[in-house]
CSV table of C-alpha atoms in Angstrom, one decimal:
chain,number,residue,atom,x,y,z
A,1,UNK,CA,0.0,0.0,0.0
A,2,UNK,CA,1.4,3.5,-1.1
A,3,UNK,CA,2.0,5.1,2.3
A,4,UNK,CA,1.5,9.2,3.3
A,5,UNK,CA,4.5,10.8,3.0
A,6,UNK,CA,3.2,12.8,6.6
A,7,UNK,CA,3.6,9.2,8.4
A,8,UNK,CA,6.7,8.8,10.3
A,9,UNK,CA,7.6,5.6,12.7
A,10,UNK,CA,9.8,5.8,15.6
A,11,UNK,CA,11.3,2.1,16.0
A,12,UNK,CA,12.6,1.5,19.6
A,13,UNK,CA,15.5,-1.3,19.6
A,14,UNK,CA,18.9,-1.7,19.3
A,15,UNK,CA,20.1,0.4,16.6
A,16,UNK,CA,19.0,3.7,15.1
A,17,UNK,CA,20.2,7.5,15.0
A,18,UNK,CA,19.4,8.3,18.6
A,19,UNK,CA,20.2,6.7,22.1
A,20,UNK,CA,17.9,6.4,24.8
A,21,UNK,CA,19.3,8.2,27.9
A,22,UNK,CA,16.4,8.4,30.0
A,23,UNK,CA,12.3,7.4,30.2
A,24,UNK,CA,10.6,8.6,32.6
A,25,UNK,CA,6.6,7.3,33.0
A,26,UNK,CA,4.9,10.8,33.5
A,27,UNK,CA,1.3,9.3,33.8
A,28,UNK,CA,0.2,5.7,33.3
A,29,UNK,CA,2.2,2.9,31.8
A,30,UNK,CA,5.7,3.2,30.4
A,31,UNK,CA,7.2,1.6,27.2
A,32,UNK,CA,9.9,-1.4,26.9
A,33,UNK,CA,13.1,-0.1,27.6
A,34,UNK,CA,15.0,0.3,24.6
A,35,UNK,CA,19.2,1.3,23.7
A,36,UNK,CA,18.0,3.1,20.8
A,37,UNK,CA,15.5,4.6,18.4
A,38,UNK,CA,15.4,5.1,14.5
A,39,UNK,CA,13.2,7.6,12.9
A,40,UNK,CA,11.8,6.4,9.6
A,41,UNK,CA,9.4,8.9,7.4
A,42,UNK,CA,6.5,7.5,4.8
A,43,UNK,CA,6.8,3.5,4.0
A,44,UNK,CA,10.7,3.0,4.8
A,45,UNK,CA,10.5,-0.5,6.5
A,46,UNK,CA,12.1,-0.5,10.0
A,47,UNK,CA,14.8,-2.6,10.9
A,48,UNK,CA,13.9,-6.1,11.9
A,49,UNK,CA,15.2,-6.0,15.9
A,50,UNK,CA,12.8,-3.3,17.0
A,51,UNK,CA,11.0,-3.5,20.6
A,52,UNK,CA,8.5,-1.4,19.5
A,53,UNK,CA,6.7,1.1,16.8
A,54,UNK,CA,5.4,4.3,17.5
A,55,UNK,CA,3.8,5.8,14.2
A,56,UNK,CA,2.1,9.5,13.4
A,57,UNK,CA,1.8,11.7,10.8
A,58,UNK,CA,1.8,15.3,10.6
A,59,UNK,CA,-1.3,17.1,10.0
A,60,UNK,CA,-3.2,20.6,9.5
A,61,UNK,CA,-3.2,22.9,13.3
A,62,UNK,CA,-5.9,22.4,15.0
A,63,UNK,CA,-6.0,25.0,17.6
A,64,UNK,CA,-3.4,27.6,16.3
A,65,UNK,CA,-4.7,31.2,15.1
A,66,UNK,CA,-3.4,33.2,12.5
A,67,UNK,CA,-1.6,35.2,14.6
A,68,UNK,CA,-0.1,32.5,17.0
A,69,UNK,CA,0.3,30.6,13.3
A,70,UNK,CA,2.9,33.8,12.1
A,71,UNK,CA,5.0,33.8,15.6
A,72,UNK,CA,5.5,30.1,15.4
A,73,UNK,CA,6.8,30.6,11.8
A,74,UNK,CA,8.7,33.3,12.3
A,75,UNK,CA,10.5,31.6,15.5
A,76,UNK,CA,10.6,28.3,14.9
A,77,UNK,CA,13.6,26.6,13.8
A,78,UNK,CA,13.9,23.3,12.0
A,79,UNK,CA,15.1,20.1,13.3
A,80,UNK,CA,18.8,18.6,12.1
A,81,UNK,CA,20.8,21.7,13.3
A,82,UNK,CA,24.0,20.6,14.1
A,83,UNK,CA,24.4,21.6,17.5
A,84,UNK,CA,20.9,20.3,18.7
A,85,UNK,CA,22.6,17.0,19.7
A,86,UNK,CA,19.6,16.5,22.5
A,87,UNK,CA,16.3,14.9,22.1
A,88,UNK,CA,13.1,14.2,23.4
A,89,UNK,CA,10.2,12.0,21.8
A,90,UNK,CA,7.0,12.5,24.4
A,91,UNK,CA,4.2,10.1,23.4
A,92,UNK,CA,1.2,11.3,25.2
A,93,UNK,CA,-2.7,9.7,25.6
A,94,UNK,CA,-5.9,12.2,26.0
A,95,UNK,CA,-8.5,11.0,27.8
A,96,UNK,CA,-12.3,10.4,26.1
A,97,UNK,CA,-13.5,13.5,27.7
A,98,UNK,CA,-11.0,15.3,26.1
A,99,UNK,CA,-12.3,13.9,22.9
A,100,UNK,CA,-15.7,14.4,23.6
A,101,UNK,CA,-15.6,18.5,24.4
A,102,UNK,CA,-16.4,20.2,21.4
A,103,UNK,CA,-14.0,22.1,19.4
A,104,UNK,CA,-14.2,25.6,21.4
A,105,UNK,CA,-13.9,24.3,24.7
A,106,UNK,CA,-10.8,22.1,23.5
A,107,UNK,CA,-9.3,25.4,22.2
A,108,UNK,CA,-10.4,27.2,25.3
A,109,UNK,CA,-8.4,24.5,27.8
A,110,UNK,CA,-5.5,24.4,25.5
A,111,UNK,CA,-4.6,28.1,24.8
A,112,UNK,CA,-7.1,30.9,27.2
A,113,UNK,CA,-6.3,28.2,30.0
A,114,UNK,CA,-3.2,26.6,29.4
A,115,UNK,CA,-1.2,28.9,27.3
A,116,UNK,CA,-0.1,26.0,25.6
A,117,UNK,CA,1.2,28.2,22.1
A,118,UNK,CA,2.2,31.2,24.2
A,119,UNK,CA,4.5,28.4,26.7
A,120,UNK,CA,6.0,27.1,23.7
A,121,UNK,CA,6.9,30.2,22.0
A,122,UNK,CA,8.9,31.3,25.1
A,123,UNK,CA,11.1,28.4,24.3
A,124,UNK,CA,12.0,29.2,20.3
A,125,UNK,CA,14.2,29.4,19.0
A,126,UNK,CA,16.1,27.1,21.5
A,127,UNK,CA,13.7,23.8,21.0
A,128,UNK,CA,12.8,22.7,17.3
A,129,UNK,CA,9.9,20.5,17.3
A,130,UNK,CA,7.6,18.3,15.2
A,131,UNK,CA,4.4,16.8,16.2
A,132,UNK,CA,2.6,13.7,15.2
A,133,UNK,CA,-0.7,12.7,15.3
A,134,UNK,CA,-1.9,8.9,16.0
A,135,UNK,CA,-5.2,9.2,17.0
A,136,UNK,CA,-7.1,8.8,13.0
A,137,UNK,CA,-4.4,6.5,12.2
A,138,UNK,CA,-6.5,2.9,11.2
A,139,UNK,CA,-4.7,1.0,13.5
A,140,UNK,CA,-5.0,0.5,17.6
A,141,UNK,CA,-2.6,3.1,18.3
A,142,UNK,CA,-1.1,3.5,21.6
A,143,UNK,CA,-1.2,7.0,21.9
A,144,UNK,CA,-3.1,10.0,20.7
A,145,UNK,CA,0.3,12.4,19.6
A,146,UNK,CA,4.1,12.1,19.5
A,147,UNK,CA,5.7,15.1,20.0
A,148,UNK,CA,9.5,15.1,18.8
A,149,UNK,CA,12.0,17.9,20.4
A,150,UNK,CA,15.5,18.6,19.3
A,151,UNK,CA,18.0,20.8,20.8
A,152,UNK,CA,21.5,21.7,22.0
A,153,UNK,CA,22.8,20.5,25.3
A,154,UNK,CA,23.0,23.9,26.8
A,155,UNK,CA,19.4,24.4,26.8
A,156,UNK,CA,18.0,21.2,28.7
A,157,UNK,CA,17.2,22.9,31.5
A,158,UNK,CA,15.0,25.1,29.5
A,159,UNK,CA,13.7,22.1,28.0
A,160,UNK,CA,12.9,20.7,31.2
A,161,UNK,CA,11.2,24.0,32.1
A,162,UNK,CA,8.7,23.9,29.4
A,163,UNK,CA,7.7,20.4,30.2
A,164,UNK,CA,6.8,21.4,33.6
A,165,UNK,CA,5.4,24.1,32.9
A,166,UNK,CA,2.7,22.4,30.4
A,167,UNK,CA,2.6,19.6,33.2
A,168,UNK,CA,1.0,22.3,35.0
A,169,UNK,CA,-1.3,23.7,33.4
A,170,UNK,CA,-5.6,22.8,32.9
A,171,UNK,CA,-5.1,20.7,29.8
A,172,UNK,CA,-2.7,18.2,31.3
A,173,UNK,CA,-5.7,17.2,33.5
A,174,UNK,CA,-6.8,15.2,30.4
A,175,UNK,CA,-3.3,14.0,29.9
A,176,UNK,CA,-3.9,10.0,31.2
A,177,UNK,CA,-0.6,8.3,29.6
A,178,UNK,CA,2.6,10.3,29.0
A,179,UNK,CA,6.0,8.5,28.5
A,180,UNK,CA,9.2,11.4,27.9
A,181,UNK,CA,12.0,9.6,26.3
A,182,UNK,CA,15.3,11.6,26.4
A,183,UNK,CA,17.9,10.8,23.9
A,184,UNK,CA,21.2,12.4,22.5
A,185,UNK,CA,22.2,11.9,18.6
A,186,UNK,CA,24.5,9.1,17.6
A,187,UNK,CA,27.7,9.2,16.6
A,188,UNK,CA,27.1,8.8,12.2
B,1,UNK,CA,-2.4,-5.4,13.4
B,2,UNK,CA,-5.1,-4.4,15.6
B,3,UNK,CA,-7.1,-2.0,14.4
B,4,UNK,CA,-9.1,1.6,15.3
B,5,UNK,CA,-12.5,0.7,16.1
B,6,UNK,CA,-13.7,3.8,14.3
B,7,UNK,CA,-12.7,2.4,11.4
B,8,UNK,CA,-15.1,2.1,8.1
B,9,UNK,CA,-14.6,0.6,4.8
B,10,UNK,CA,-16.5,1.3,2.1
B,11,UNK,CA,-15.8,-1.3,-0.5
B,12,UNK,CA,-16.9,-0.8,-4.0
B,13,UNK,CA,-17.5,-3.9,-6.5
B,14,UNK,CA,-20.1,-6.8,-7.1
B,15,UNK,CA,-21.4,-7.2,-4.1
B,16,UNK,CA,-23.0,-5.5,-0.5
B,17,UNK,CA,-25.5,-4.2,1.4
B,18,UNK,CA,-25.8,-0.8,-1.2
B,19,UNK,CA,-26.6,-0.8,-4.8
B,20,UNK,CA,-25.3,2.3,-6.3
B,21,UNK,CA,-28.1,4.1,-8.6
B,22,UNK,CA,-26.1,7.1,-9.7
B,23,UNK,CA,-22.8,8.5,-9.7
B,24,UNK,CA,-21.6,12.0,-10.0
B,25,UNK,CA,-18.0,13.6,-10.2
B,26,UNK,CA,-18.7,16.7,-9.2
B,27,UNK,CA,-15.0,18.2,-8.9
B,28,UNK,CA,-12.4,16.2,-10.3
B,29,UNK,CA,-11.5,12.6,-11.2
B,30,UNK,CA,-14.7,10.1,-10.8
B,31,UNK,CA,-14.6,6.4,-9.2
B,32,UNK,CA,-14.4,3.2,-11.1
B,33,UNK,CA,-18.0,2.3,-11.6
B,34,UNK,CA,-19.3,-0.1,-9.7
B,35,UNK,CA,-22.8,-2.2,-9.0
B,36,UNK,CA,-23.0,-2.0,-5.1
B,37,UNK,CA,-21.0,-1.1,-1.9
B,38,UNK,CA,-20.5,-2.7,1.2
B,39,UNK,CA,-19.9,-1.3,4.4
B,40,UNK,CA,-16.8,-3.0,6.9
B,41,UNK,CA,-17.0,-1.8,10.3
B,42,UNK,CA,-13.1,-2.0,12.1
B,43,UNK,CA,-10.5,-4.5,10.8
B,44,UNK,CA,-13.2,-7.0,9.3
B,45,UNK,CA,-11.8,-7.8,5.7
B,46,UNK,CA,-13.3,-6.8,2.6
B,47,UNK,CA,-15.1,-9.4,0.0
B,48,UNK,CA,-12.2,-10.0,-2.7
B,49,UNK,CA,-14.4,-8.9,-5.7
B,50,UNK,CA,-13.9,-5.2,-5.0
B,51,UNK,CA,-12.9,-2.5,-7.4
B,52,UNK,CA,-12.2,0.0,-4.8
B,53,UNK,CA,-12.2,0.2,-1.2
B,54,UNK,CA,-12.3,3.9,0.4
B,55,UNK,CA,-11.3,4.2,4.4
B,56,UNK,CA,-12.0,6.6,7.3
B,57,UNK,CA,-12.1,7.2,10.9
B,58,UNK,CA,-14.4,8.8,12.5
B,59,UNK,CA,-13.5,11.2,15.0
B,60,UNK,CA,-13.7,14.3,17.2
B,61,UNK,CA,-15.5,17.3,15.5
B,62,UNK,CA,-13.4,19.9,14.4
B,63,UNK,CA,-15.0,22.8,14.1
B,64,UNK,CA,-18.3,22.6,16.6
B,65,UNK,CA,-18.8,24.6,19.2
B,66,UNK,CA,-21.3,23.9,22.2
B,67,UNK,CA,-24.3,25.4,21.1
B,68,UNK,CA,-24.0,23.5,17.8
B,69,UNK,CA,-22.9,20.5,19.4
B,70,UNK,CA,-26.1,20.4,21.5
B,71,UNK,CA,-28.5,21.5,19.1
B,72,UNK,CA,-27.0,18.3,16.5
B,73,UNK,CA,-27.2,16.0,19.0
B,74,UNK,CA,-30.8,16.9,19.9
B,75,UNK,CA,-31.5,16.5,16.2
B,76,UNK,CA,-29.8,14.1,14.6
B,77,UNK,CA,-31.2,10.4,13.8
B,78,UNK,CA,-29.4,7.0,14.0
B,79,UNK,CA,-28.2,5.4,10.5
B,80,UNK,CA,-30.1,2.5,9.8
B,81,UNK,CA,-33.9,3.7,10.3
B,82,UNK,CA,-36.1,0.9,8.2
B,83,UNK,CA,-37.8,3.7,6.3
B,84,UNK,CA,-34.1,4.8,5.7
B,85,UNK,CA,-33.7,2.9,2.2
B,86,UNK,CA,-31.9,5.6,0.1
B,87,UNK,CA,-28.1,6.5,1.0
B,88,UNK,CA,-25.6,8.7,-0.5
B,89,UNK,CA,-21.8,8.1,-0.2
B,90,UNK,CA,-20.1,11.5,-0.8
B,91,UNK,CA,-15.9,11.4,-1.1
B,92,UNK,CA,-14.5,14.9,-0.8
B,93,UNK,CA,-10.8,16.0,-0.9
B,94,UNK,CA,-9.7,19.6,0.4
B,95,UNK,CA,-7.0,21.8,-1.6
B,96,UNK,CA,-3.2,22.0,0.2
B,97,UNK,CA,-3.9,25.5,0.5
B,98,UNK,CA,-7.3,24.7,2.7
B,99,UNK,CA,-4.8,22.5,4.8
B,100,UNK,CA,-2.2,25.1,5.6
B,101,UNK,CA,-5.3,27.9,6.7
B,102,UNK,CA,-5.0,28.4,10.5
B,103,UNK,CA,-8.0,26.9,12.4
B,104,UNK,CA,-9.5,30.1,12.8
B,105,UNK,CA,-10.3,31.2,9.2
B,106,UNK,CA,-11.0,27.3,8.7
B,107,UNK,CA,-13.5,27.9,10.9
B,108,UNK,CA,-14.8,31.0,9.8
B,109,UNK,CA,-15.1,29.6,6.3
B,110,UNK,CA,-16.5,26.9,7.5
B,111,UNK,CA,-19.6,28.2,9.7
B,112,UNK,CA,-19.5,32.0,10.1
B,113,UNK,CA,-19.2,32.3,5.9
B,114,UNK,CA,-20.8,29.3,4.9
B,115,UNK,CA,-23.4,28.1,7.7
B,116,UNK,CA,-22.1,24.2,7.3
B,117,UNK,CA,-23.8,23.6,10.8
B,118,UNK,CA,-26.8,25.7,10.3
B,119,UNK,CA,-27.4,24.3,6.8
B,120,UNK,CA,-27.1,20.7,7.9
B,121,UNK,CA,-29.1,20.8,10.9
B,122,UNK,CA,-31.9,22.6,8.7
B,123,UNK,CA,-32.5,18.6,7.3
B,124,UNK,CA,-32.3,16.8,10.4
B,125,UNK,CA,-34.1,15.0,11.2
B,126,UNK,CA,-34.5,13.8,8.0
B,127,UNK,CA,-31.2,12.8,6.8
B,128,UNK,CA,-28.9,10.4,8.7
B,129,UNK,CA,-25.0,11.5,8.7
B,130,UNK,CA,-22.0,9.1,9.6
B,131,UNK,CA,-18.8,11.8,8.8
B,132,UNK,CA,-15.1,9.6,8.5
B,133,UNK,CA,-11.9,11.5,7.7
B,134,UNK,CA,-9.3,10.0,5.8
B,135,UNK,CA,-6.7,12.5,5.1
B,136,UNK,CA,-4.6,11.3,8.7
B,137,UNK,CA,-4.7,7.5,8.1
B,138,UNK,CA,-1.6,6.1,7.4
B,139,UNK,CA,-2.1,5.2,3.6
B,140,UNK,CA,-1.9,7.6,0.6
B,141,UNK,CA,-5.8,7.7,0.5
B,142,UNK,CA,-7.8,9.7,-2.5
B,143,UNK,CA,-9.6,11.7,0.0
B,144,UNK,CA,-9.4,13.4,2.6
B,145,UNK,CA,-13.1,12.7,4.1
B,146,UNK,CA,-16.0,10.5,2.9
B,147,UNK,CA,-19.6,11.3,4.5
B,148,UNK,CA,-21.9,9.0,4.6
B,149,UNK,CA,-26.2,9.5,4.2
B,150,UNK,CA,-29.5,8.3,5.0
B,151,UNK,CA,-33.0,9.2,4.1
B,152,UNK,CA,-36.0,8.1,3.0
B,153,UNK,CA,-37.0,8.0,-0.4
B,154,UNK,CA,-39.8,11.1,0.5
B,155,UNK,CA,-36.9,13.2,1.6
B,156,UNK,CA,-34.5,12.5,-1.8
B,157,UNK,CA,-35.6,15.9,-2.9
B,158,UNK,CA,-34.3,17.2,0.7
B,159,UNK,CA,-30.9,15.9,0.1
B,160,UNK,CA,-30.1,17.0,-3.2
B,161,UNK,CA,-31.3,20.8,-1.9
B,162,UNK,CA,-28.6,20.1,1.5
B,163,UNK,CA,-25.9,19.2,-1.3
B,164,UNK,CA,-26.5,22.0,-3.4
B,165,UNK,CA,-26.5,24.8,-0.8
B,166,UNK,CA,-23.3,23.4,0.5
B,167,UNK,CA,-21.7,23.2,-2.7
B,168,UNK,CA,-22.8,26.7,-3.5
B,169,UNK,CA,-20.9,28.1,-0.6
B,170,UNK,CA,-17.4,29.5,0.2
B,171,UNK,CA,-16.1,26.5,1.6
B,172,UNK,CA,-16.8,24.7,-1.3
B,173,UNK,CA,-14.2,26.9,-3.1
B,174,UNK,CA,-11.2,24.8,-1.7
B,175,UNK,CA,-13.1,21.4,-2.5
B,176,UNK,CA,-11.0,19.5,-5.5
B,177,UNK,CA,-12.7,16.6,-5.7
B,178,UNK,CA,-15.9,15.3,-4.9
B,179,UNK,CA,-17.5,12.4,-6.0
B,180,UNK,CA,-21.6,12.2,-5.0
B,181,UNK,CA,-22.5,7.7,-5.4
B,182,UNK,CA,-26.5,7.7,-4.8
B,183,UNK,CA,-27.9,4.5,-3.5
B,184,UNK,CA,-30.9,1.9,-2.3
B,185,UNK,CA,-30.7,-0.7,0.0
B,186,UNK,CA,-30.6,-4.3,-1.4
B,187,UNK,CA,-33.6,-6.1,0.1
B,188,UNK,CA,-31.6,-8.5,2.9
């Protein structure tokens, strides 16, 4: 089947660009250890000793304004830069409440509430950052969203820092599996 | 693999529970022609005499806000009403550049420019809607959503009013492809 070129995979095993330094089980259950993890984009098969698959694709905003839509562009840098040796892929579950409010109250939890955009800007250029959807994926997926972070060592602590602060805040309340995987790149 | 429970096929070919009557490309490329469609609900397989088979999830709403919300849910019937006998299966894709619109002017496109909501719930109760989207499924799929119809035959003259309303509006502008597949249900 021809595959959408949007669909990436994150295999968790024993090779791949990125070692695992770190997983921490924010809420509910964790994922199999793994030493590494390969990033694969549209149908590129994985390699064969994988633990695990996580898969998404990118997609359209769904909460973003036009305004908040132009200061992400303008501030937001793109994954690969050399010096962002530091990684984070954050798989993360909403809960069927969540999925259930309609589409102005979701907005009104994640942004009037939560400041999830404006807590995220804070952090560009330092963090680049992609994010995957699962959830209208036809399969049984595991999670609702992957969010992948790259950046340089000196800003982990500011990584950190955003984390907690979106830990914090209203929308997490509908937050019921989290797992942040921290990772540093490889050498090639 | 296990699959999303929210899951629908729509397979085109020889046989199912849907005899196609008509088929119209409004925008863009038309399907195969084909006798009948069947309807697959999750991971159950398709009959092997298909010509097509179109996929979609169904999900949370997208652009609905509370007021709507409640006033749909007050109004809308169940599919599968006995008196229900006539269907429609409409496939629509969305231009790239509707894609990369914020969610705010999608919205206001949407509703505020073209009443999508109002119009709709103007012919409930009498027509039946099961909405799936495709465009985040894994596969390379043709659309990006396929809605699904039912009505009795009294109301046919109903439908094609809803269809042509909605066509005639704003949003309508970034639709590329649409193909309307009228149908009857096959006696059982």
């Amino acid at each position: 089947m021809d595959m959408n070129q949007r669909l990436f995979s994150f295999a968790g095993g024993n090779s791949g660009a990125w070692r695992v330094t770190d997983v921490l089980a924010v809420a509910g259950e964790s994922l199999k250890s793994v030493g590494n993890i390969g990033i694969f984009s549209g149908g590129s098969a994985s390699p064969r000793d994988t633990s695990w698959t996580l898969r998404g694709v990118t997609s359209n905003e769904r909460y973003v304004v036009r305004g908040e839509k132009a200061s992400l562009v303008a501030a937001q840098p793109a994954l690969g830069r050399p010096e962002a040796t530091q990684a984070a892929l954050i798989p993360i579950r909403k809960t069927s409440q969540w999925w259930t409010l309609p589409q102005d109250e979701r907005r009104a939890i994640f942004e009037e509430q939560s400041a999830h955009i404006k807590t995220g800007l804070k952090y560009l250029p330092a963090v680049a950052r992609r994010l995957h959807h699962c959830r209208d994926l036809g399969g049984a997926e595991p999670f609702d969203f992957l969010t992948w972070f790259e950046f340089a060592p000196a800003h982990t602590a500011a990584f950190d820092a955003l984390v907690a602060e979106l830990r914090a805040s209203p929308e997490w309340r509908y937050v019921d599996r989290e797992v942040d995987i921290r990772l540093v790149r490889n050498a090639p």
